[in-house]
Coordinates of C-alpha atoms and ligand atoms in Angstrom, one line a residue:
X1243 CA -116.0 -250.1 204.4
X1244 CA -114.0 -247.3 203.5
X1245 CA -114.0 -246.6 199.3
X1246 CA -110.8 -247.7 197.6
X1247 CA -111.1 -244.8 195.1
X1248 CA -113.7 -241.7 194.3
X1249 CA -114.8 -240.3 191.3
X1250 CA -116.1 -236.8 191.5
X1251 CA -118.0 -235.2 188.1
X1252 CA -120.5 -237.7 187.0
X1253 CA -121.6 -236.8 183.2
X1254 CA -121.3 -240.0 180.8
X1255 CA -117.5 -240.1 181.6
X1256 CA -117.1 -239.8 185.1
X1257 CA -120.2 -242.6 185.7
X1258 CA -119.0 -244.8 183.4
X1259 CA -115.4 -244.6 184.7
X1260 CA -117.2 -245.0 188.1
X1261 CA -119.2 -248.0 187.1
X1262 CA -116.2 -249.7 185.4
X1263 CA -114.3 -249.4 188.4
X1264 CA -117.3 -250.8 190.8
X1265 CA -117.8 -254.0 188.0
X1266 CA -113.5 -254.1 188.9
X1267 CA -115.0 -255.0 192.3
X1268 CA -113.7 -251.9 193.5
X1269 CA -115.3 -250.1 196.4
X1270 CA -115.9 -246.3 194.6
X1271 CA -117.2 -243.0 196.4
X1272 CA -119.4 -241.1 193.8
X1273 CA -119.5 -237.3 194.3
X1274 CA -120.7 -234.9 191.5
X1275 CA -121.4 -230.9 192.4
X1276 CA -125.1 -231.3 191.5
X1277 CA -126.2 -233.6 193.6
X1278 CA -128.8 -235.8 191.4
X1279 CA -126.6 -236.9 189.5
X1280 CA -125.0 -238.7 192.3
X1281 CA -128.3 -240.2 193.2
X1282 CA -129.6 -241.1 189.8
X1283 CA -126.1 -243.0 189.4
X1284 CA -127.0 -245.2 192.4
X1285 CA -130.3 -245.8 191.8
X1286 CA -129.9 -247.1 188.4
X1287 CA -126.4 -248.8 188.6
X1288 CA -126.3 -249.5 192.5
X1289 CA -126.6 -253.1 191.9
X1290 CA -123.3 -253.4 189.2
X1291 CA -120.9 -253.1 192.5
X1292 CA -120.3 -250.9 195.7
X1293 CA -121.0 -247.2 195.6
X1294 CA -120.8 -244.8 198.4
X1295 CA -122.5 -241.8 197.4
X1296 CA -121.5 -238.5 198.8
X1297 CA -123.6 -235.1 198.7
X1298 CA -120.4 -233.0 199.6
X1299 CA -116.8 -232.8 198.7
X1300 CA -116.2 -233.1 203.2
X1301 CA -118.1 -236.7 203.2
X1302 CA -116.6 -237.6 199.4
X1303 CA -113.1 -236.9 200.8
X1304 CA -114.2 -238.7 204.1
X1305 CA -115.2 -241.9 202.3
X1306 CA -112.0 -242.4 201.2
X1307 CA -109.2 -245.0 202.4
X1308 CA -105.5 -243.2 202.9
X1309 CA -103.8 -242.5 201.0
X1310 CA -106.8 -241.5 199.1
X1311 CA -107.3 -241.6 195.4
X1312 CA -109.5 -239.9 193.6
X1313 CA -110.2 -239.2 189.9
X1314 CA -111.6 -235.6 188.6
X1315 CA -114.0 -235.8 185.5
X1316 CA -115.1 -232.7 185.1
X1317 CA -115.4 -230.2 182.5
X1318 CA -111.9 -229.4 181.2
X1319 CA -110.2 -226.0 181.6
X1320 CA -112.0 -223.6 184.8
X1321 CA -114.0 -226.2 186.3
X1322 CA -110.9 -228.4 186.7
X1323 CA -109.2 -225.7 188.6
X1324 CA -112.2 -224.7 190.5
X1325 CA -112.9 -228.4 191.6
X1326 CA -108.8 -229.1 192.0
X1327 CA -109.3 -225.6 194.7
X1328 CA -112.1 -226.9 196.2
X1329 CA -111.0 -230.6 197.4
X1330 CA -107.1 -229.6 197.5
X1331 CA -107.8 -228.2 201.3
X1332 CA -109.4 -231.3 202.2
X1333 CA -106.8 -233.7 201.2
X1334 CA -103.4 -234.9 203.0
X1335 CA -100.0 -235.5 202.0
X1336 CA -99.5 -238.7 199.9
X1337 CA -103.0 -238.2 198.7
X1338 CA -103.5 -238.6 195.0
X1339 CA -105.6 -236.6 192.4
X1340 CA -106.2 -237.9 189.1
X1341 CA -107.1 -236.0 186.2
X1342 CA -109.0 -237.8 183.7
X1343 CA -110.6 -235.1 181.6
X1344 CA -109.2 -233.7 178.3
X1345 CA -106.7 -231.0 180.0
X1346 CA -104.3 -229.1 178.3
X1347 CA -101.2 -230.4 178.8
X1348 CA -99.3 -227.0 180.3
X1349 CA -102.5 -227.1 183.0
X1350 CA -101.5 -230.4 183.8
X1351 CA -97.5 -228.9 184.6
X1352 CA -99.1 -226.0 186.4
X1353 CA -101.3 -228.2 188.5
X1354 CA -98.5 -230.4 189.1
X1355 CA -96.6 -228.3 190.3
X1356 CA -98.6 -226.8 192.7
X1357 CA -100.1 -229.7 194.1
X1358 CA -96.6 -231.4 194.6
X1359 CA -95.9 -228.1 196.9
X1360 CA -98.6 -229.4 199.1
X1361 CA -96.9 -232.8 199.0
X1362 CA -100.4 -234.1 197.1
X1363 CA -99.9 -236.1 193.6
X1364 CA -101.4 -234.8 190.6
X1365 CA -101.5 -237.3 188.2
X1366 CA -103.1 -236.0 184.6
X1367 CA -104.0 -238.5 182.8
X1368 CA -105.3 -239.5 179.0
X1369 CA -108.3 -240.9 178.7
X1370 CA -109.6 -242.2 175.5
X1371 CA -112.4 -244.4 174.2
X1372 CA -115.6 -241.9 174.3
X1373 CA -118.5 -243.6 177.0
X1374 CA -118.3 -246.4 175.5
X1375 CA -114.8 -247.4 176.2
X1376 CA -115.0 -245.5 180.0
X1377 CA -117.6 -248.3 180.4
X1378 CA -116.0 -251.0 179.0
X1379 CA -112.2 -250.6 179.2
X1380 CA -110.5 -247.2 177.6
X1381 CA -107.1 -246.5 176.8
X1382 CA -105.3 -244.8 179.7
X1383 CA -102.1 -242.6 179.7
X1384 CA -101.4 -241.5 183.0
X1385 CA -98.7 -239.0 184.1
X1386 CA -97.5 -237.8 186.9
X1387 CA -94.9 -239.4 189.3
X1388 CA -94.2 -242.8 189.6
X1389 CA -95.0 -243.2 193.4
X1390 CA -98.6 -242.0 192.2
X1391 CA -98.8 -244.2 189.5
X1392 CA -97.3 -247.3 191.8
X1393 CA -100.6 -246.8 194.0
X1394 CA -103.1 -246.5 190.6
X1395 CA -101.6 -249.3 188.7
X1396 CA -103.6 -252.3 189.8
X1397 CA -106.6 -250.4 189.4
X1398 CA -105.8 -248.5 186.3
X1399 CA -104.7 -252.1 184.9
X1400 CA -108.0 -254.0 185.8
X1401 CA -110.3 -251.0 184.3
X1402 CA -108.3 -250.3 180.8
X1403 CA -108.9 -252.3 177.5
X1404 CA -107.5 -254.9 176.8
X1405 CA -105.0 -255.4 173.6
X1406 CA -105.1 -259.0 171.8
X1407 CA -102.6 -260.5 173.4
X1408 CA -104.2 -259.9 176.7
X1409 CA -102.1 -256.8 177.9
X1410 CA -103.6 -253.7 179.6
X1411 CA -104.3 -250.5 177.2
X1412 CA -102.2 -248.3 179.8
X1413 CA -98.7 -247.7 181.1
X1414 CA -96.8 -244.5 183.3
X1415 CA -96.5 -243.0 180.2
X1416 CA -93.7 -240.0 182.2
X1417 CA -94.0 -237.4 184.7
X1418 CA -96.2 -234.2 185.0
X1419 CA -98.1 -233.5 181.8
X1420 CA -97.0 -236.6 179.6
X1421 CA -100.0 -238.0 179.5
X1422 CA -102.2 -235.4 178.3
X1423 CA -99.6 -235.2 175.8
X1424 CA -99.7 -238.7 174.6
X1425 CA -103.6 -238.1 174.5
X1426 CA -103.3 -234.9 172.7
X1427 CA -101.3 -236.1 170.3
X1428 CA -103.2 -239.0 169.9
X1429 CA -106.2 -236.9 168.9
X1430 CA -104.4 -235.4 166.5
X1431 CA -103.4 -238.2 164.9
X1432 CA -107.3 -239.6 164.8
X1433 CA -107.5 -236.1 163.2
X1434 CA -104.9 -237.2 160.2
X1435 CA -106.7 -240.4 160.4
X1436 CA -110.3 -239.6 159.9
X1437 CA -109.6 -237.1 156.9
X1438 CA -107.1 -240.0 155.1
X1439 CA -110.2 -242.2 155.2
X1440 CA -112.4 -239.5 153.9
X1441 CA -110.1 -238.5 150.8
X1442 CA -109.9 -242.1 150.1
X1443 CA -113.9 -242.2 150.3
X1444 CA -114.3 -238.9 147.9
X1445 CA -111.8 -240.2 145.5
X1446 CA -113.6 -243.7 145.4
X1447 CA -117.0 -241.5 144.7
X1448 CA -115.8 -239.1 142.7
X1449 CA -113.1 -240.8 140.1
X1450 CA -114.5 -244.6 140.7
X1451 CA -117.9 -243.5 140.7
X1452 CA -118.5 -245.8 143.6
X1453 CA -122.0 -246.0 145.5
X1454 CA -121.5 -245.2 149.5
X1455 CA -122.7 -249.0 149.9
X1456 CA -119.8 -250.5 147.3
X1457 CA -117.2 -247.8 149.0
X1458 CA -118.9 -249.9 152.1
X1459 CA -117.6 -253.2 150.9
X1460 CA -114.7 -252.0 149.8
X1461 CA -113.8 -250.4 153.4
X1462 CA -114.9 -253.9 155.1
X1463 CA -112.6 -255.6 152.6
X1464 CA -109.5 -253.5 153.7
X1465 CA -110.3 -253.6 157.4
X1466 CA -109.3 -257.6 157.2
X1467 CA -105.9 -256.6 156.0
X1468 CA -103.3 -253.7 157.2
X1469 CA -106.0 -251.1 157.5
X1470 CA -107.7 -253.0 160.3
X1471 CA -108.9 -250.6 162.9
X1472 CA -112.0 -249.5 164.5
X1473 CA -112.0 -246.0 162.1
X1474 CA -112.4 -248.0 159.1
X1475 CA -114.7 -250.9 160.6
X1476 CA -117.0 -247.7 161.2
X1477 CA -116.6 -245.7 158.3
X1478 CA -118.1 -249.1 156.4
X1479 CA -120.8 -248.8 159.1
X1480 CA -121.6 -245.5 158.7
X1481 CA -121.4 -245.5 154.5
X1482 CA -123.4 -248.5 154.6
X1483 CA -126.6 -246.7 156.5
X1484 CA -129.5 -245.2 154.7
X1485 CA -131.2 -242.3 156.0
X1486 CA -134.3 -243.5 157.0
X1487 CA -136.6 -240.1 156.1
X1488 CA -135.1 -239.8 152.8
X1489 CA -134.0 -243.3 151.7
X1490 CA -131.3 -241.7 150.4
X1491 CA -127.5 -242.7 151.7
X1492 CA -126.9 -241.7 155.1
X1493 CA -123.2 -240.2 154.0
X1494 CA -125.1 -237.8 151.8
X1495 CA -127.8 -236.3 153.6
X1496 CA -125.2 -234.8 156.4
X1497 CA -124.1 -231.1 156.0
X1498 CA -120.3 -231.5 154.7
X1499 CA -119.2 -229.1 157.6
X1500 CA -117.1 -231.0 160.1
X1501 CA -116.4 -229.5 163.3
X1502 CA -113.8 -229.8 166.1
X1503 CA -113.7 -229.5 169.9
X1504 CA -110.2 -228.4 170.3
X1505 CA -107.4 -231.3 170.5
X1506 CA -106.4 -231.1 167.2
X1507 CA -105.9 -227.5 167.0
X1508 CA -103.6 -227.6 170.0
X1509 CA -101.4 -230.5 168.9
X1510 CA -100.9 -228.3 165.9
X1511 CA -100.4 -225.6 167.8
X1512 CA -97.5 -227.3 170.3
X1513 CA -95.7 -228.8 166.9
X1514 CA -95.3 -225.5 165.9
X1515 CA -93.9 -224.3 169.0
X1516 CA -92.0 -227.5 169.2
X1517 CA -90.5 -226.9 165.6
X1518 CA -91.7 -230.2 164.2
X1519 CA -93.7 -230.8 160.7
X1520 CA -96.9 -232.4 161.3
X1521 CA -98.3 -231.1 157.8
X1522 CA -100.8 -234.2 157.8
X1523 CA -102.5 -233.3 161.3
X1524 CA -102.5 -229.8 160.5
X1525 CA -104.1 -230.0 157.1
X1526 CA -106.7 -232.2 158.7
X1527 CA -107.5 -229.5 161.2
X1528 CA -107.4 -226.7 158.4
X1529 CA -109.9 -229.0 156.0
X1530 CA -111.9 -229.4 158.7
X1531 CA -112.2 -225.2 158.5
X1532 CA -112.4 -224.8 155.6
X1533 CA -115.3 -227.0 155.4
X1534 CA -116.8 -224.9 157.5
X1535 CA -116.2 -221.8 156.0
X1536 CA -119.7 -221.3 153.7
X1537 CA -119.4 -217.9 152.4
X1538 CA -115.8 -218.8 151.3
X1539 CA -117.0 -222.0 149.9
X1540 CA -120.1 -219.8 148.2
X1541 CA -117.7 -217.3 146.6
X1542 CA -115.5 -220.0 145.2
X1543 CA -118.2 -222.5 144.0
X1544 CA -118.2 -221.1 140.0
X1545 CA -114.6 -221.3 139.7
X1546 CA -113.7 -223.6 137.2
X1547 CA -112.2 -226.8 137.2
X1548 CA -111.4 -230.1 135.4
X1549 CA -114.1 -231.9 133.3
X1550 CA -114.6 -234.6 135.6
X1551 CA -115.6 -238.7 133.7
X1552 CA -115.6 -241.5 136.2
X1553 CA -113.4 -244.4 135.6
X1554 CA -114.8 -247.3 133.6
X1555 CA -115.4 -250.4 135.7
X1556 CA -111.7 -252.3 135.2
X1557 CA -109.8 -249.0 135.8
X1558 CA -111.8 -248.5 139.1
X1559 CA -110.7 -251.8 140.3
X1560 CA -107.6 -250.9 139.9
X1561 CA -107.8 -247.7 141.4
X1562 CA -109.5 -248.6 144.4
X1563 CA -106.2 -250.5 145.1
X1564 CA -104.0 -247.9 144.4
X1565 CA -106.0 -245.7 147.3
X1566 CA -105.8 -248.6 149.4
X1567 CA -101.7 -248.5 148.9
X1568 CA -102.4 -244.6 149.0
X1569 CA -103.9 -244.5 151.9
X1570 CA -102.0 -247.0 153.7
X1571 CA -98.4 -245.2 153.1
X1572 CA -100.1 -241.9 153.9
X1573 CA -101.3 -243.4 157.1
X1574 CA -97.8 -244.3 158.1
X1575 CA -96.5 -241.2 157.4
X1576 CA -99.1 -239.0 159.4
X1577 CA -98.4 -241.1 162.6
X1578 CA -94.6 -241.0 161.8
X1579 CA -94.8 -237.2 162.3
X1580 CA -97.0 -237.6 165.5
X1581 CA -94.3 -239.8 167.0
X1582 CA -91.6 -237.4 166.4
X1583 CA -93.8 -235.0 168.3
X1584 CA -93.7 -237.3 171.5
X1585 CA -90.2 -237.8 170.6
X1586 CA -89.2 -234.0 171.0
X1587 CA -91.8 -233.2 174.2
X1588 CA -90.1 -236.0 175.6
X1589 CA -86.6 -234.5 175.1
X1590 CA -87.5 -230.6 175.5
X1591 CA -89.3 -231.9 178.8
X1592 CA -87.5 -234.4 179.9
X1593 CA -90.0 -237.2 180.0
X1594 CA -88.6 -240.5 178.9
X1595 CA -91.7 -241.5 177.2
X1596 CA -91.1 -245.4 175.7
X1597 CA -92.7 -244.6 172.2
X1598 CA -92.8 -248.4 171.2
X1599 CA -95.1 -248.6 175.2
X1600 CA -97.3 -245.9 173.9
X1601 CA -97.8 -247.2 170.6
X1602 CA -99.0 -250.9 172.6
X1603 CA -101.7 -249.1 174.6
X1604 CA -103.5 -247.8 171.9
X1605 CA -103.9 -251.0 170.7
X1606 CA -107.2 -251.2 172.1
X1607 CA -109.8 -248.9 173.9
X1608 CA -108.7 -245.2 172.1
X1609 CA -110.4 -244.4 168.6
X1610 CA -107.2 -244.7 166.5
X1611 CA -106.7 -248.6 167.9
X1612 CA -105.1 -250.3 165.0
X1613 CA -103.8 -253.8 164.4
X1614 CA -100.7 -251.8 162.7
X1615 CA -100.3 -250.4 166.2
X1616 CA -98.9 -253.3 167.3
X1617 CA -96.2 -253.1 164.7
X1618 CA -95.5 -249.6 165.6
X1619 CA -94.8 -251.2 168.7
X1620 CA -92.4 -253.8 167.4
X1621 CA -90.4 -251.0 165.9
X1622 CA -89.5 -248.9 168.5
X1623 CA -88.7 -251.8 171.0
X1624 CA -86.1 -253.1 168.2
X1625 CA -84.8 -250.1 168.1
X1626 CA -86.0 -246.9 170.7
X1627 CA -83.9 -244.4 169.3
X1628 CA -85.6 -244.7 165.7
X1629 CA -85.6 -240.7 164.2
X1630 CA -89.0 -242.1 162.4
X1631 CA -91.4 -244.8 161.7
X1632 CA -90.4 -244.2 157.5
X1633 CA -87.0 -245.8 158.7
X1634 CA -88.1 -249.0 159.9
X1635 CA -87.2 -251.9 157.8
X1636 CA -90.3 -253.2 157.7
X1637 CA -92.5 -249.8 157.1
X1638 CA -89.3 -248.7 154.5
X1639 CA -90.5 -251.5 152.4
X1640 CA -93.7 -251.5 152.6
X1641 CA -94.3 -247.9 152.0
X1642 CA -91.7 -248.7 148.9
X1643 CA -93.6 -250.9 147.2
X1644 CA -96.9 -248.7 148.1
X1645 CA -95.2 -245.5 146.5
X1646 CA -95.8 -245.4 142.6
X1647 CA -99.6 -246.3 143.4
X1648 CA -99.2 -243.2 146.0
X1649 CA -98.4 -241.1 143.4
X1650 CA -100.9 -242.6 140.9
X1651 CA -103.6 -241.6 143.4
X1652 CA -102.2 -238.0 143.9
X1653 CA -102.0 -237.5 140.3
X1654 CA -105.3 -238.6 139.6
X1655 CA -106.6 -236.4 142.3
X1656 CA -105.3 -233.5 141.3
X1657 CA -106.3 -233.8 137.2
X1658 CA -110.0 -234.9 138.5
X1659 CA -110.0 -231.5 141.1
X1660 CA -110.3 -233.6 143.8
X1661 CA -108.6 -232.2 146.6
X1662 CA -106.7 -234.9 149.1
X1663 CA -104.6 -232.2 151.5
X1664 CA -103.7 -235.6 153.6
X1665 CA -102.4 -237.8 151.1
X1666 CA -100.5 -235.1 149.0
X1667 CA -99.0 -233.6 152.3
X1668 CA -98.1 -236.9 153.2
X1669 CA -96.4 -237.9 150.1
X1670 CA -94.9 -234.3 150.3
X1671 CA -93.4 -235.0 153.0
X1672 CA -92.1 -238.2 152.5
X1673 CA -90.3 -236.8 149.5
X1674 CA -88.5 -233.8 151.2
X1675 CA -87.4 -236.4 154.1
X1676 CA -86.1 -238.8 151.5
X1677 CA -84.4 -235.9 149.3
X1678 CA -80.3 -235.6 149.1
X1679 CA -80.5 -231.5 148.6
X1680 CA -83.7 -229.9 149.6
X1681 CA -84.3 -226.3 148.2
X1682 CA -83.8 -225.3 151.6
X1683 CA -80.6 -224.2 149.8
X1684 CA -82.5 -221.3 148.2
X1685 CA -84.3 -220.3 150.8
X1686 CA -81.4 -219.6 153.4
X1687 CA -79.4 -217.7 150.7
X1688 CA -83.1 -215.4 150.2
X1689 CA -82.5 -214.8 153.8
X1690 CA -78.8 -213.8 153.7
X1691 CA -79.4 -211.4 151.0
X1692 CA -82.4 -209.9 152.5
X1693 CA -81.9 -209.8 156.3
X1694 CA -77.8 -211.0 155.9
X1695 CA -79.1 -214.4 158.1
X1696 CA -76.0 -216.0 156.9
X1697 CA -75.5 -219.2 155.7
X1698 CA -73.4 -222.4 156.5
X1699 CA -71.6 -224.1 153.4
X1700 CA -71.5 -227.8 152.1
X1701 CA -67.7 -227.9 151.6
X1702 CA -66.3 -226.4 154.7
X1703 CA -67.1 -225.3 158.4
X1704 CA -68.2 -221.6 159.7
X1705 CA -71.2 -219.4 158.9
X1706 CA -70.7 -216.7 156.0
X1707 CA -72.5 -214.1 154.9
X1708 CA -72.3 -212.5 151.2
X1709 CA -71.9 -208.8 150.6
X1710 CA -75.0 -208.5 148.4
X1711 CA -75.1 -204.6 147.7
X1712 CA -71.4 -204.7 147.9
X1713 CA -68.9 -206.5 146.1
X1714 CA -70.7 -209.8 146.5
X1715 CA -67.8 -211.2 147.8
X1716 CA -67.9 -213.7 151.1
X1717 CA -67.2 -212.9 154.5
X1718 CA -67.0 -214.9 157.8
X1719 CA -69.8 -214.4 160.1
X1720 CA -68.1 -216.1 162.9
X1721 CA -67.4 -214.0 165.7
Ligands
NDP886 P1 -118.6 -232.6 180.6 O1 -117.3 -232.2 180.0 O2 -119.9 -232.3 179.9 O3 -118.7 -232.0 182.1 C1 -119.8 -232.1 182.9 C2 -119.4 -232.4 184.3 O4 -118.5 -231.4 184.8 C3 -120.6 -232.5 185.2 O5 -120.3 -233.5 186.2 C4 -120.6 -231.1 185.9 O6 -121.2 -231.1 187.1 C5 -119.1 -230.9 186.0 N1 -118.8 -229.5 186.2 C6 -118.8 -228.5 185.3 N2 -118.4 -227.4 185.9 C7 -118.1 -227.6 187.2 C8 -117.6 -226.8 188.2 N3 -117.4 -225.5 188.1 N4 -117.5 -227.4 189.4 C9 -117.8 -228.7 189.6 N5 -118.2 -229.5 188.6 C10 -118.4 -229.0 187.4 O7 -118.6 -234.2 180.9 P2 -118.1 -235.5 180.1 O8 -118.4 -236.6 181.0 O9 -118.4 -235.4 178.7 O10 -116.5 -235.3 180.2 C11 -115.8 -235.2 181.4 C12 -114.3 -234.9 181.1 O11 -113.8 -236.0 180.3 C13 -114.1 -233.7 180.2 O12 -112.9 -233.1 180.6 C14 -113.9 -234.2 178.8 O13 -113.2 -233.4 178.0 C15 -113.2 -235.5 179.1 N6 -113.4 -236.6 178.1 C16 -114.6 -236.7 177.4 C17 -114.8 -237.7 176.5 C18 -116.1 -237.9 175.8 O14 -116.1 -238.7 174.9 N7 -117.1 -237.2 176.3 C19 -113.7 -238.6 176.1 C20 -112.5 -238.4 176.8 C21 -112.4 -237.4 177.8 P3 -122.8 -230.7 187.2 O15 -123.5 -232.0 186.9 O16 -123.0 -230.2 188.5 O17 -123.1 -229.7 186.1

């Protein structure tokens, strides 16, 4: 019988999409540009569901029921293109390609575009999860048109994780290159994410004075209240493991040099374009740098700094709830600014993306799933036009009451030398937000007298500009 879908690229991601789909009970044609891997995927997995294997992309594209689907897992970047070139003068109109690998959002448009000229359907699309969650239900953001994603639905649907209350990790998330935008930004926000946790963990070492199995505890204990999520179940995982050669703590026999693959750096990259602050992503991508920056980190290691004593055993308590508030309102701030980046894409391109939709598909299958997610959720379908997350009743209050232990936490970071870019960006940033007259003020008259950039005033309408080397009296700049 002719295959339902095809999956072409077969590394861990494609076969485990593939395999997923088959368990669906999905027939699925398997195709992958060296053949063995299409072979090795039958011959051990064969038995989970139907496979039709195909050598080359004429019988792959053959094996297919019309219109065809078929999903490209390849190696993102070229090798998309060169695969997308490849099958495109195979396929017919109606046909629909899927993009499941980590493309750059403005490939996705540019694909898109040229594949709709052929009347095909490109649908880009987010993937997250790792292998794991390919095999056993990711989170999927597809984009693309909504004819394509009619025909995917039931599939997508049946493959994605599921979220607690039973509903599939994946909605039409807009057209063209939405989805890889969702996913991009959602990498950046596991970004913010992952280096929150860590400044929590130093500060809990370093000022607590805190073993990596007690900061263990301490993470499972906050992972059974607000913090609950899959980043902190396995940063307890990971803290609590001893290195077996060593005996020593896992945690501490790791070079301190974290490295990157890419998404983060371009979510910074389109916020700056896109003109929004995202100052706790983008310090978690320049920490990560500068932690891998040894000769820097070398010529800097003698400079001085604060004498560091650890707290005494009744003050750590007590700390080690602070960070917990710290962390918590630095969390909410950090995915604030990563919604207002969906929010402008979606307006500069025209998407319509529901951000309360996307906030209830990473509930489950993606790395950042949260049970706070879910809340996320909740505020955004109360209210879709909310500017940010900070202005939600619910988060306004929380993040209230979690303030004075958020600046107890930044203090104490800064007098101990321990640096926390996240949390004190975070904070930073909730302050300007929140402040009636920003210094902004300053700045924009610097820029008059400098450049004669002009200025708008508080008390009436009209731009004006100063005659600086003059007079210094004011003149109209309207034209
Ligand atoms: P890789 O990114 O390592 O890519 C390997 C696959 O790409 C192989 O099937 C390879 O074929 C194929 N390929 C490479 N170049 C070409 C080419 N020029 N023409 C045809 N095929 C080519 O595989 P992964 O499974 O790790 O990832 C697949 C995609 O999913 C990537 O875009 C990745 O970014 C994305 N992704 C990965 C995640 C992960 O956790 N790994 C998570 C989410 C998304 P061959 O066997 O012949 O070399």
């Amino acid at each position: 019988s002719p295959a339902q879908i095809g999956v072409t690229g077969l590394a861990v991601m494609g076969r485990n999409l593939a395999r997923n789909l088959a368990r669906h009970g999905y027939t699925v044609a398997v195709h992958n540009r060296t053949s063995a891997r299409t072979r090795a995927l039958v011959e051990e997995f064969g038995h989970e569901g139907d496979f039709v294997p195909a050598e080359t992309p004429e019988e792959f594209v053959a094996a297919l029921e019309r219109p065809r689907r078929l999903v490209i897992m390849v190696k993102a970047g070229g090798p998309t293109d060169a695969v997308i070139e490849e099958f495109a003068p195979l396929l017919d109109e109606g046909d629909i390609v899927v993009d499941g690998g980590n493309a750059h959002f403005a490939d996705t448009r540019r694909r898109e575009r040229r594949l709709r000229e052929r009347g095909i359907h490109f649908v880009g699309t987010g993937i997250s999860g790792g292998e794991e969650g390919a095999l056993n239900g990711p989170s999927i953001m597809p984009g693309g048109s909504e004819e394509a994603h009619a025909a995917l639905r039931p599939l997508l649907e049946s493959i994605a994780a599921k979220a607690a209350d039973g509903t599939p990790c994946t909605t039409h998330v807009g057209p063209d290159g939405a989805g890889h935008f969702v996913k991009m930004v959602h990498n950046g926000i596991e970004y913010a994410d992952m280096q929150l946790i860590a400044e929590a963990y130093d500060l809990l070492r370093t000022v607590a004075g805190y073993e990596p199995a007690r900061i263990a505890e301490v993470f499972r204990t906050w992972n059974t209240g607000r913090l609950d999520s899959y980043l902190i179940e396995i940063t307890a995982e990971v803290l609590a493991h001893t290195d077996a050669a060593t005996g020593r703590p896992f945690v501490d026999v790791v070079a301190d040099r974290a490295e990157q693959k890419g998404t983060g750096r371009w979510t910074v990259q389109t916020a700056l374009e896109l003109g929004v602050p995202v100052s706790g992503i983008a310090e978690a991508v320049f920490a990560r740098s500068l932690s891998g920056h040894a000769a820097l980190r070398e010529a800097a290691a003698e400079l001085p700094g604060p004498r560091r004593q650890v707290l005494d055993e009744r003050e750590a308590a007590r700390f080690a709830d602070q960070v917990e508030q710290a962390l918590y309102a630095s969390k909410v701030t950090s995915y604030a600014q990563g919604w207002n980046m969906m929010q402008a894409a979606s307006e500069e391109y025209g998407w319509g993306i529901d951000l309360g939709a996307v906030a209830a598909i990473w509930r489950g299958g993606c790395i950042i799933r949260a049970a706070f997610l879910d809340r996320v959720r909740a505020a955004f379908a109360a209210d879709p036009t909310l500017p940010t997350l900070l202005a939600d009743a619910e988060f306004a209050k929380e993040i209230g009451e979690a303030q004075p232990a958020w600046r107890a936490v930044v203090a104490t970071a800064v007098r101990h030398g321990v640096p926390v870019p996240g949390f004190s960006a975070a904070l930073a940033s909730y302050d300007a937000l929140r402040a009636e007259r920003l210094p902004a003020a300053l700045t924009q008259a610097q820029r008059d007298y400098f450049g004669a950039h002009t200025y708008r005033r508080t008390d009436r309408a009209g731009s004006y500009h100063t005659l600086w080397s003059g007079d210094r009296s004011e003149v109209s700049a309207d034209i």
